Structures are given as structure tokens and as C-alpha cells.
Tab-separated table of N, CA and C in Angstrom:
chain	number	residue	atom	x	y	z
A	1	MET	N	-30.092	-1.060	28.188
A	1	MET	CA	-29.562	0.214	27.784
A	1	MET	C	-30.613	0.982	27.001
A	2	LYS	N	-30.323	2.272	26.780
A	2	LYS	CA	-31.219	3.159	26.065
A	2	LYS	C	-31.634	2.544	24.732
A	3	ASN	N	-32.951	2.665	24.443
A	3	ASN	CA	-33.520	2.142	23.201
A	3	ASN	C	-33.218	0.659	22.992
A	4	ASN	N	-33.138	-0.065	24.083
A	4	ASN	CA	-32.902	-1.504	24.040
A	4	ASN	C	-31.642	-1.870	23.256
A	5	LEU	N	-30.689	-0.925	23.264
A	5	LEU	CA	-29.434	-1.182	22.574
A	5	LEU	C	-28.521	-1.979	23.484
A	6	LEU	N	-28.140	-3.142	23.042
A	6	LEU	CA	-27.184	-3.972	23.764
A	6	LEU	C	-25.863	-3.880	23.036
A	7	ILE	N	-24.889	-3.427	23.736
A	7	ILE	CA	-23.595	-3.296	23.070
A	7	ILE	C	-22.480	-3.748	23.993
A	8	ALA	N	-21.542	-4.383	23.429
A	8	ALA	CA	-20.357	-4.772	24.185
A	8	ALA	C	-19.164	-4.183	23.458
A	9	LEU	N	-18.220	-3.736	24.204
A	9	LEU	CA	-17.092	-3.051	23.594
A	9	LEU	C	-15.774	-3.683	24.011
A	10	LEU	N	-14.871	-3.695	23.097
A	10	LEU	CA	-13.531	-4.158	23.382
A	10	LEU	C	-12.601	-3.488	22.404
A	11	VAL	N	-11.468	-3.107	22.834
A	11	VAL	CA	-10.523	-2.446	21.929
A	11	VAL	C	-9.115	-2.950	22.194
A	12	VAL	N	-8.377	-2.966	21.163
A	12	VAL	CA	-6.960	-3.187	21.341
A	12	VAL	C	-6.285	-1.877	20.978
A	13	SER	N	-5.607	-1.330	21.922
A	13	SER	CA	-4.879	-0.084	21.697
A	13	SER	C	-3.406	-0.421	21.568
A	14	VAL	N	-3.155	-1.221	20.578
A	14	VAL	CA	-1.800	-1.682	20.343
A	14	VAL	C	-1.148	-0.695	19.385
A	15	PHE	N	-0.015	-0.216	19.755
A	15	PHE	CA	0.694	0.713	18.897
A	15	PHE	C	1.947	-0.003	18.400
A	16	CYS	N	1.862	-0.479	17.165
A	16	CYS	CA	2.929	-1.297	16.600
A	16	CYS	C	4.002	-0.413	15.997
A	17	LEU	N	5.227	-0.806	16.170
A	17	LEU	CA	6.342	-0.123	15.536
A	17	LEU	C	6.789	-0.958	14.348
A	18	ILE	N	6.070	-0.730	13.231
A	18	ILE	CA	6.404	-1.417	11.997
A	18	ILE	C	6.583	-0.362	10.920
A	19	GLY	N	7.212	-0.711	9.834
A	19	GLY	CA	7.534	0.281	8.814
A	19	GLY	C	6.332	0.901	8.148
A	20	CYS	N	6.537	2.095	7.580
A	20	CYS	CA	5.487	2.796	6.834
A	20	CYS	C	5.442	2.243	5.419
A	21	GLY	N	4.277	2.293	4.805
A	21	GLY	CA	4.143	1.820	3.441
A	21	GLY	C	2.858	2.270	2.807
A	22	GLY	N	2.475	1.631	1.678
A	22	GLY	CA	1.375	1.987	0.784
A	22	GLY	C	0.066	2.414	1.370
A	23	GLY	N	-0.967	2.330	0.582
A	23	GLY	CA	-2.299	2.729	0.992
A	23	GLY	C	-2.579	4.157	0.610
A	24	GLY	N	-3.801	4.391	0.094
A	24	GLY	CA	-4.186	5.751	-0.258
A	24	GLY	C	-5.614	6.010	0.146
A	25	GLY	N	-5.869	7.182	0.689
A	25	GLY	CA	-7.213	7.524	1.142
A	25	GLY	C	-8.124	7.836	-0.017
A	26	ASP	N	-9.408	7.616	0.175
A	26	ASP	CA	-10.388	7.938	-0.851
A	26	ASP	C	-11.266	9.108	-0.436
A	27	GLY	N	-10.955	9.777	0.665
A	27	GLY	CA	-11.762	10.909	1.109
A	27	GLY	C	-12.912	10.470	1.957
A	28	GLY	N	-13.806	9.653	1.405
A	28	GLY	CA	-14.935	9.058	2.124
A	28	GLY	C	-15.775	10.007	2.932
A	29	GLY	N	-16.855	9.508	3.473
A	29	GLY	CA	-17.677	10.259	4.403
A	29	GLY	C	-18.738	11.130	3.767
A	30	GLY	N	-18.818	11.146	2.437
A	30	GLY	CA	-19.768	12.028	1.786
A	30	GLY	C	-21.177	11.478	1.699
A	31	GLY	N	-21.357	10.181	1.920
A	31	GLY	CA	-22.673	9.576	1.781
A	31	GLY	C	-23.415	9.495	3.096
A	32	ASN	N	-24.446	8.682	3.108
A	32	ASN	CA	-25.255	8.558	4.314
A	32	ASN	C	-25.329	7.113	4.784
A	33	THR	N	-24.310	6.316	4.493
A	33	THR	CA	-24.273	4.955	5.005
A	33	THR	C	-23.957	5.009	6.497
A	34	LEU	N	-24.134	3.908	7.188
A	34	LEU	CA	-23.751	3.855	8.601
A	34	LEU	C	-22.267	4.144	8.758
A	35	GLU	N	-21.455	3.620	7.853
A	35	GLU	CA	-20.020	3.877	7.908
A	35	GLU	C	-19.732	5.369	7.786
A	36	ASP	N	-20.403	6.032	6.842
A	36	ASP	CA	-20.209	7.475	6.675
A	36	ASP	C	-20.677	8.239	7.910
A	37	GLN	N	-21.761	7.792	8.506
A	37	GLN	CA	-22.245	8.450	9.715
A	37	GLN	C	-21.219	8.332	10.846
A	38	VAL	N	-20.675	7.132	11.049
A	38	VAL	CA	-19.648	6.946	12.079
A	38	VAL	C	-18.449	7.834	11.762
A	39	PHE	N	-17.998	7.818	10.526
A	39	PHE	CA	-16.856	8.625	10.102
A	39	PHE	C	-17.081	10.104	10.419
A	40	ASN	N	-18.229	10.622	10.051
A	40	ASN	CA	-18.525	12.039	10.280
A	40	ASN	C	-18.608	12.368	11.766
A	41	ILE	N	-19.240	11.514	12.547
A	41	ILE	CA	-19.356	11.748	13.994
A	41	ILE	C	-17.975	11.694	14.653
A	42	ILE	N	-17.151	10.724	14.255
A	42	ILE	CA	-15.794	10.616	14.796
A	42	ILE	C	-15.004	11.892	14.495
A	43	ASN	N	-15.100	12.379	13.262
A	43	ASN	CA	-14.354	13.589	12.906
A	43	ASN	C	-14.891	14.822	13.621
A	44	GLN	N	-16.195	14.918	13.810
A	44	GLN	CA	-16.753	16.033	14.593
A	44	GLN	C	-16.227	15.978	16.023
A	45	THR	N	-16.147	14.776	16.576
A	45	THR	CA	-15.649	14.587	17.941
A	45	THR	C	-14.176	14.969	18.027
A	46	ARG	N	-13.386	14.540	17.058
A	46	ARG	CA	-11.966	14.896	17.047
A	46	ARG	C	-11.790	16.410	16.949
A	47	GLN	N	-12.522	17.038	16.047
A	47	GLN	CA	-12.385	18.480	15.872
A	47	GLN	C	-12.834	19.238	17.126
A	48	ALA	N	-13.871	18.751	17.792
A	48	ALA	CA	-14.331	19.376	19.033
A	48	ALA	C	-13.288	19.269	20.140
A	49	ASN	N	-12.364	18.313	19.984
A	49	ASN	CA	-11.284	18.119	20.948
A	49	ASN	C	-9.947	18.669	20.435
A	50	GLY	N	-10.008	19.539	19.436
A	50	GLY	CA	-8.811	20.211	18.936
A	50	GLY	C	-7.915	19.373	18.059
A	51	LEU	N	-8.438	18.274	17.508
A	51	LEU	CA	-7.635	17.373	16.673
A	51	LEU	C	-8.028	17.491	15.207
A	52	ALA	N	-7.104	17.162	14.345
A	52	ALA	CA	-7.378	17.133	12.912
A	52	ALA	C	-8.322	15.975	12.591
A	53	PRO	N	-9.159	16.145	11.568
A	53	PRO	CA	-10.033	15.035	11.164
A	53	PRO	C	-9.217	13.908	10.534
A	54	LEU	N	-9.778	12.716	10.590
A	54	LEU	CA	-9.183	11.556	9.938
A	54	LEU	C	-9.605	11.527	8.476
A	55	ALA	N	-8.794	10.914	7.637
A	55	ALA	CA	-9.149	10.647	6.246
A	55	ALA	C	-9.542	9.183	6.137
A	56	ARG	N	-10.482	8.885	5.246
A	56	ARG	CA	-10.806	7.486	4.981
A	56	ARG	C	-9.705	6.889	4.131
A	57	ASN	N	-9.393	5.638	4.378
A	57	ASN	CA	-8.381	4.917	3.637
A	57	ASN	C	-9.002	3.631	3.121
A	58	ALA	N	-8.908	3.410	1.809
A	58	ALA	CA	-9.553	2.250	1.184
A	58	ALA	C	-9.026	0.927	1.733
A	59	THR	N	-7.727	0.854	2.024
A	59	THR	CA	-7.164	-0.379	2.568
A	59	THR	C	-7.720	-0.646	3.963
A	60	LEU	N	-7.802	0.400	4.790
A	60	LEU	CA	-8.361	0.229	6.136
A	60	LEU	C	-9.857	-0.081	6.077
A	61	ASP	N	-10.575	0.526	5.121
A	61	ASP	CA	-11.994	0.189	4.939
A	61	ASP	C	-12.148	-1.295	4.607
A	62	ALA	N	-11.316	-1.790	3.696
A	62	ALA	CA	-11.384	-3.206	3.303
A	62	ALA	C	-11.028	-4.113	4.479
A	63	LEU	N	-10.038	-3.720	5.267
A	63	LEU	CA	-9.648	-4.497	6.446
A	63	LEU	C	-10.795	-4.544	7.449
A	64	ALA	N	-11.416	-3.398	7.701
A	64	ALA	CA	-12.558	-3.342	8.617
A	64	ALA	C	-13.713	-4.189	8.091
A	65	ALA	N	-13.969	-4.114	6.787
A	65	ALA	CA	-15.062	-4.884	6.186
A	65	ALA	C	-14.838	-6.382	6.320
A	66	SER	N	-13.629	-6.811	6.031
A	66	SER	CA	-13.318	-8.236	6.118
A	66	SER	C	-13.506	-8.749	7.539
A	67	PHE	N	-12.993	-8.004	8.521
A	67	PHE	CA	-13.093	-8.455	9.908
A	67	PHE	C	-14.533	-8.370	10.408
A	68	ALA	N	-15.250	-7.309	10.066
A	68	ALA	CA	-16.649	-7.169	10.502
A	68	ALA	C	-17.496	-8.319	9.955
A	69	GLN	N	-17.302	-8.657	8.690
A	69	GLN	CA	-18.061	-9.752	8.092
A	69	GLN	C	-17.718	-11.081	8.741
A	70	GLN	N	-16.453	-11.270	9.029
A	70	GLN	CA	-15.989	-12.516	9.648
A	70	GLN	C	-16.597	-12.698	11.049
A	71	ILE	N	-16.545	-11.649	11.873
A	71	ILE	CA	-17.053	-11.795	13.239
A	71	ILE	C	-18.573	-11.821	13.273
A	72	ALA	N	-19.217	-11.136	12.319
A	72	ALA	CA	-20.680	-11.197	12.257
A	72	ALA	C	-21.138	-12.596	11.871
A	73	ALA	N	-20.495	-13.173	10.883
A	73	ALA	CA	-20.860	-14.523	10.437
A	73	ALA	C	-20.667	-15.552	11.544
A	74	ALA	N	-19.662	-15.334	12.381
A	74	ALA	CA	-19.376	-16.259	13.479
A	74	ALA	C	-20.106	-15.884	14.772
A	75	ASN	N	-20.855	-14.765	14.744
A	75	ASN	CA	-21.533	-14.259	15.949
A	75	ASN	C	-20.554	-14.087	17.101
A	76	GLN	N	-19.334	-13.652	16.798
A	76	GLN	CA	-18.295	-13.545	17.820
A	76	GLN	C	-18.499	-12.292	18.672
A	77	THR	N	-18.578	-12.497	19.980
A	77	THR	CA	-18.692	-11.386	20.928
A	77	THR	C	-17.690	-11.520	22.070
A	78	ASN	N	-16.796	-12.479	21.964
A	78	ASN	CA	-15.797	-12.699	22.999
A	78	ASN	C	-14.418	-12.526	22.369
A	79	PHE	N	-13.719	-11.449	22.768
A	79	PHE	CA	-12.424	-11.150	22.184
A	79	PHE	C	-11.372	-11.074	23.266
A	80	ASP	N	-10.168	-11.537	22.931
A	80	ASP	CA	-9.048	-11.356	23.842
A	80	ASP	C	-8.422	-9.985	23.573
A	81	ALA	N	-7.387	-9.659	24.297
A	81	ALA	CA	-6.742	-8.351	24.166
A	81	ALA	C	-6.138	-8.124	22.785
A	82	ASN	N	-5.903	-9.194	22.038
A	82	ASN	CA	-5.332	-9.079	20.696
A	82	ASN	C	-6.383	-9.034	19.597
A	83	HIS	N	-7.655	-9.040	19.994
A	83	HIS	CA	-8.765	-9.058	19.021
A	83	HIS	C	-8.631	-10.225	18.046
A	84	THR	N	-8.362	-11.401	18.581
A	84	THR	CA	-8.239	-12.597	17.755
A	84	THR	C	-9.595	-12.938	17.152
A	85	GLY	N	-9.620	-13.097	15.838
A	85	GLY	CA	-10.854	-13.402	15.133
A	85	GLY	C	-11.107	-14.893	15.044
A	86	PRO	N	-12.232	-15.265	14.417
A	86	PRO	CA	-12.579	-16.679	14.289
A	86	PRO	C	-11.562	-17.485	13.486
A	87	ASP	N	-10.783	-16.801	12.657
A	87	ASP	CA	-9.766	-17.495	11.862
A	87	ASP	C	-8.445	-17.660	12.613
A	88	GLY	N	-8.394	-17.181	13.869
A	88	GLY	CA	-7.191	-17.307	14.677
A	88	GLY	C	-6.189	-16.181	14.499
A	89	LYS	N	-6.458	-15.240	13.589
A	89	LYS	CA	-5.535	-14.125	13.368
A	89	LYS	C	-5.823	-12.989	14.351
A	90	THR	N	-4.745	-12.372	14.834
A	90	THR	CA	-4.865	-11.221	15.733
A	90	THR	C	-5.020	-9.943	14.905
A	91	ALA	N	-5.353	-8.864	15.587
A	91	ALA	CA	-5.457	-7.567	14.913
A	91	ALA	C	-4.139	-7.197	14.247
A	92	ALA	N	-3.024	-7.464	14.929
A	92	ALA	CA	-1.703	-7.163	14.364
A	92	ALA	C	-1.458	-7.958	13.090
A	93	GLN	N	-1.820	-9.238	13.102
A	93	GLN	CA	-1.630	-10.070	11.911
A	93	GLN	C	-2.518	-9.601	10.753
A	94	ARG	N	-3.760	-9.194	11.065
A	94	ARG	CA	-4.644	-8.690	10.012
A	94	ARG	C	-4.087	-7.400	9.414
A	95	MET	N	-3.617	-6.496	10.280
A	95	MET	CA	-3.069	-5.219	9.809
A	95	MET	C	-1.854	-5.470	8.922
A	96	GLN	N	-0.928	-6.306	9.358
A	96	GLN	CA	0.271	-6.595	8.573
A	96	GLN	C	-0.087	-7.275	7.256
A	97	GLY	N	-1.072	-8.164	7.289
A	97	GLY	CA	-1.479	-8.878	6.083
A	97	GLY	C	-2.231	-8.028	5.083
A	98	SER	N	-2.721	-6.872	5.504
A	98	SER	CA	-3.513	-6.011	4.615
A	98	SER	C	-2.641	-5.208	3.660
A	99	GLY	N	-1.349	-5.108	3.966
A	99	GLY	CA	-0.478	-4.274	3.149
A	99	GLY	C	-0.404	-2.835	3.637
A	100	TYR	N	-1.183	-2.511	4.649
A	100	TYR	CA	-1.128	-1.175	5.250
A	100	TYR	C	-0.120	-1.256	6.382
A	101	ASN	N	0.931	-0.461	6.326
A	101	ASN	CA	2.020	-0.569	7.289
A	101	ASN	C	2.220	0.734	8.059
A	102	PRO	N	1.389	1.003	9.039
A	102	PRO	CA	1.525	2.228	9.814
A	102	PRO	C	2.605	2.105	10.884
A	103	VAL	N	2.982	3.235	11.456
A	103	VAL	CA	3.863	3.217	12.618
A	103	VAL	C	3.024	2.884	13.844
A	104	THR	N	1.878	3.514	13.980
A	104	THR	CA	0.953	3.201	15.073
A	104	THR	C	-0.418	2.902	14.489
A	105	TRP	N	-1.148	2.072	15.172
A	105	TRP	CA	-2.492	1.736	14.711
A	105	TRP	C	-3.333	1.299	15.893
A	106	GLY	N	-4.648	1.252	15.676
A	106	GLY	CA	-5.579	0.787	16.695
A	106	GLY	C	-6.816	0.214	16.029
A	107	GLU	N	-7.643	-0.439	16.838
A	107	GLU	CA	-8.866	-1.059	16.323
A	107	GLU	C	-9.947	-0.966	17.388
A	108	ASN	N	-11.114	-0.469	17.008
A	108	ASN	CA	-12.283	-0.467	17.880
A	108	ASN	C	-13.304	-1.453	17.322
A	109	ILE	N	-13.940	-2.194	18.217
A	109	ILE	CA	-14.974	-3.154	17.841
A	109	ILE	C	-16.189	-2.924	18.731
A	110	ALA	N	-17.376	-3.090	18.152
A	110	ALA	CA	-18.608	-3.076	18.944
A	110	ALA	C	-19.612	-3.997	18.263
A	111	TRP	N	-20.586	-4.461	19.025
A	111	TRP	CA	-21.692	-5.214	18.435
A	111	TRP	C	-22.953	-4.744	19.123
A	112	SER	N	-24.068	-4.761	18.369
A	112	SER	CA	-25.292	-4.152	18.891
A	112	SER	C	-26.527	-4.788	18.273
A	113	THR	N	-27.663	-4.483	18.880
A	113	THR	CA	-28.943	-4.920	18.319
A	113	THR	C	-29.482	-3.886	17.353
A	114	GLY	N	-29.045	-2.637	17.480
A	114	GLY	CA	-29.542	-1.551	16.645
A	114	GLY	C	-28.460	-0.939	15.785
A	115	SER	N	-28.898	-0.070	14.887
A	115	SER	CA	-27.980	0.506	13.903
A	115	SER	C	-27.877	2.028	14.042
A	116	ASN	N	-27.706	2.513	15.268
A	116	ASN	CA	-27.611	3.942	15.512
A	116	ASN	C	-26.139	4.325	15.679
A	117	ALA	N	-25.596	5.003	14.666
A	117	ALA	CA	-24.178	5.359	14.659
A	117	ALA	C	-23.814	6.260	15.841
A	118	GLN	N	-24.666	7.214	16.168
A	118	GLN	CA	-24.361	8.127	17.268
A	118	GLN	C	-24.260	7.370	18.590
A	119	GLU	N	-25.129	6.402	18.810
A	119	GLU	CA	-25.072	5.630	20.051
A	119	GLU	C	-23.794	4.798	20.136
A	120	ILE	N	-23.348	4.247	19.021
A	120	ILE	CA	-22.111	3.464	19.026
A	120	ILE	C	-20.921	4.369	19.347
A	121	VAL	N	-20.858	5.525	18.697
A	121	VAL	CA	-19.750	6.446	18.980
A	121	VAL	C	-19.816	6.927	20.427
A	122	ASN	N	-21.022	7.193	20.938
A	122	ASN	CA	-21.160	7.580	22.355
A	122	ASN	C	-20.616	6.493	23.270
A	123	GLN	N	-20.929	5.230	22.973
A	123	GLN	CA	-20.427	4.124	23.784
A	123	GLN	C	-18.902	4.059	23.710
A	124	TRP	N	-18.355	4.207	22.509
A	124	TRP	CA	-16.903	4.201	22.370
A	124	TRP	C	-16.280	5.352	23.162
A	125	MET	N	-16.890	6.529	23.114
A	125	MET	CA	-16.336	7.690	23.828
A	125	MET	C	-16.442	7.527	25.338
A	126	ASN	N	-17.350	6.699	25.811
A	126	ASN	CA	-17.492	6.437	27.243
A	126	ASN	C	-16.585	5.306	27.723
A	127	SER	N	-15.830	4.706	26.828
A	127	SER	CA	-14.870	3.650	27.156
A	127	SER	C	-13.467	4.246	27.023
A	128	PRO	N	-12.678	4.241	28.087
A	128	PRO	CA	-11.355	4.878	28.019
A	128	PRO	C	-10.465	4.391	26.873
A	129	THR	N	-10.459	3.108	26.589
A	129	THR	CA	-9.568	2.610	25.543
A	129	THR	C	-10.070	2.961	24.141
A	130	HIS	N	-11.390	2.909	23.940
A	130	HIS	CA	-11.947	3.311	22.641
A	130	HIS	C	-11.734	4.809	22.434
A	131	ARG	N	-12.004	5.581	23.482
A	131	ARG	CA	-11.827	7.030	23.428
A	131	ARG	C	-10.375	7.371	23.070
A	132	ALA	N	-9.432	6.651	23.668
A	132	ALA	CA	-8.019	6.896	23.378
A	132	ALA	C	-7.717	6.704	21.893
A	133	ASN	N	-8.287	5.688	21.280
A	133	ASN	CA	-8.091	5.496	19.836
A	133	ASN	C	-8.700	6.645	19.047
A	134	ILE	N	-9.930	7.010	19.354
A	134	ILE	CA	-10.625	8.068	18.622
A	134	ILE	C	-9.875	9.397	18.739
A	135	LEU	N	-9.317	9.672	19.915
A	135	LEU	CA	-8.669	10.963	20.165
A	135	LEU	C	-7.141	10.909	20.091
A	136	LYS	N	-6.590	9.855	19.521
A	136	LYS	CA	-5.124	9.773	19.389
A	136	LYS	C	-4.686	10.704	18.259
A	137	ALA	N	-3.913	11.716	18.607
A	137	ALA	CA	-3.486	12.724	17.637
A	137	ALA	C	-2.641	12.127	16.512
A	138	ASP	N	-1.893	11.055	16.792
A	138	ASP	CA	-1.031	10.441	15.781
A	138	ASP	C	-1.817	9.784	14.648
A	139	PHE	N	-3.045	9.386	14.905
A	139	PHE	CA	-3.827	8.744	13.852
A	139	PHE	C	-4.274	9.787	12.831
A	140	THR	N	-4.099	9.442	11.555
A	140	THR	CA	-4.480	10.344	10.472
A	140	THR	C	-5.485	9.714	9.512
A	141	GLU	N	-5.632	8.380	9.577
A	141	GLU	CA	-6.518	7.675	8.652
A	141	GLU	C	-7.357	6.649	9.395
A	142	THR	N	-8.479	6.316	8.768
A	142	THR	CA	-9.367	5.332	9.366
A	142	THR	C	-10.063	4.520	8.286
A	143	GLY	N	-10.535	3.365	8.684
A	143	GLY	CA	-11.395	2.524	7.870
A	143	GLY	C	-12.510	2.019	8.757
A	144	ILE	N	-13.722	1.969	8.217
A	144	ILE	CA	-14.897	1.636	9.025
A	144	ILE	C	-15.782	0.681	8.246
A	145	ASP	N	-16.338	-0.303	8.950
A	145	ASP	CA	-17.361	-1.141	8.337
A	145	ASP	C	-18.316	-1.650	9.401
A	146	ILE	N	-19.548	-1.840	9.003
A	146	ILE	CA	-20.576	-2.418	9.856
A	146	ILE	C	-21.165	-3.597	9.091
A	147	ALA	N	-21.065	-4.778	9.671
A	147	ALA	CA	-21.631	-5.975	9.056
A	147	ALA	C	-22.921	-6.335	9.774
A	148	ASN	N	-23.869	-6.851	9.011
A	148	ASN	CA	-25.172	-7.212	9.551
A	148	ASN	C	-25.352	-8.717	9.453
A	149	ASN	N	-25.852	-9.306	10.546
A	149	ASN	CA	-26.182	-10.722	10.552
A	149	ASN	C	-27.572	-10.859	11.168
A	150	PRO	N	-28.631	-10.674	10.366
A	150	PRO	CA	-29.984	-10.680	10.915
A	150	PRO	C	-30.390	-12.004	11.552
A	151	GLY	N	-29.729	-13.101	11.185
A	151	GLY	CA	-30.049	-14.397	11.774
A	151	GLY	C	-29.075	-14.787	12.866
A	152	GLY	N	-28.302	-13.808	13.345
A	152	GLY	CA	-27.207	-14.099	14.243
A	152	GLY	C	-27.550	-14.180	15.710
A	153	GLY	N	-28.812	-14.181	16.078
A	153	GLY	CA	-29.151	-14.236	17.492
A	153	GLY	C	-29.455	-12.864	18.042
A	154	VAL	N	-28.992	-12.578	19.252
A	154	VAL	CA	-29.290	-11.314	19.924
A	154	VAL	C	-28.730	-10.128	19.162
A	155	PHE	N	-27.479	-10.201	18.753
A	155	PHE	CA	-26.835	-9.076	18.089
A	155	PHE	C	-27.035	-9.149	16.585
A	156	LYS	N	-27.212	-7.987	15.970
A	156	LYS	CA	-27.466	-7.917	14.527
A	156	LYS	C	-26.364	-7.171	13.781
A	157	TYR	N	-25.608	-6.332	14.470
A	157	TYR	CA	-24.609	-5.478	13.829
A	157	TYR	C	-23.259	-5.615	14.520
A	158	TRP	N	-22.208	-5.729	13.704
A	158	TRP	CA	-20.832	-5.751	14.204
A	158	TRP	C	-20.122	-4.560	13.581
A	159	TRP	N	-19.580	-3.691	14.416
A	159	TRP	CA	-18.957	-2.427	14.027
A	159	TRP	C	-17.443	-2.547	14.209
A	160	VAL	N	-16.683	-2.203	13.184
A	160	VAL	CA	-15.222	-2.244	13.269
A	160	VAL	C	-14.680	-0.921	12.725
A	161	GLN	N	-13.779	-0.320	13.499
A	161	GLN	CA	-13.064	0.863	13.037
A	161	GLN	C	-11.574	0.625	13.212
A	162	GLU	N	-10.837	0.781	12.114
A	162	GLU	CA	-9.382	0.661	12.099
A	162	GLU	C	-8.781	2.066	12.060
A	163	PHE	N	-7.632	2.236	12.701
A	163	PHE	CA	-6.936	3.515	12.736
A	163	PHE	C	-5.488	3.316	12.313
A	164	GLY	N	-4.929	4.285	11.598
A	164	GLY	CA	-3.529	4.262	11.220
A	164	GLY	C	-2.975	5.669	11.064
A	165	ASP	N	-1.727	5.753	10.682
A	165	ASP	CA	-1.040	7.051	10.668
A	165	ASP	C	-0.193	7.281	9.429
A	166	LYS	N	-0.777	7.257	8.287
A	166	LYS	CA	-0.009	7.508	7.046
A	166	LYS	C	0.114	8.995	6.796
């Protein structure tokens, strides 16, 4: 792939019907971290498609961070439709366990050799299921994390984006 970027994508576009509850956004996106870059690009993409921007949510950020670190440490690149992690928990179980209780939610995952946020978002937008999460009008909040595992073999970065609707 372009710039020797190797990326594999998988998404679970599971829309759970569970009760609404806590969680508060922190605004996010003002810095220049990879997470902020992804956040800003995602919101530019949503706005270009006539959708409201997402807000960052600290609970979703923490959920994304925990899962990104877990899969990076395990060098996991093989996911089932439920995004089962190395600990055996599915995306639904992680979301419920986080204390964030949306009506609908989604999760995008990617892994790569490079750290180019625009290329990751481009790959997600070229995947129908990832694109559906990014452009789902019902989603109002997001959490993003990128974990690095420099000794992890071929892939060095694991990207996780969580979506919810508070």
C-alpha cells in the first residue's frame, strides 16, 4: 500500500439497545496528538457529509485506550465479528463494563506500520462498515486511542475508535 502502510480493518457495527446513562464529554480535539488528528479529520468528514460533529467523551476515550493497549500488547490482528479481545471480552461486554450506556454504539479498529492519521481515516472511509460508523447520524460522541508496540512485529500501531449517542 501507499507509503508502505500495511493496514487491516475490521469493524463491528453493532447497534445495541441498552439503556442510556452517565459519561461526560471533555471537548477534546484541541491538541496535535494522533488521537486529536483522527478526531478532527473524522469531524471534518462528518461535516462535509452534512452531519453534526462528534464530541469527545472521556469514558469512550478510556475504553478505546484500554482496548488499544490490550490488542497492541497481544499483537492481535485477527478479530471476529464481535471484536473479541485477548481477554475474551466482546465489544459489547467492554462497552457495558465501561459504564457508558448508549442506545446505539459502534467500534472501528485498525492496525498499521505507520502513524498517519489521514491514511487511517481514508482506509476507514473506503470500508463500507467503517464508513457507516463514521457517518452514522445517531452517533454524537466518540473516544479514540492509538497504542504503539514498537517490538510487536510487522505492525506498530493499533487504532481504536468508539462511538456512542449520549
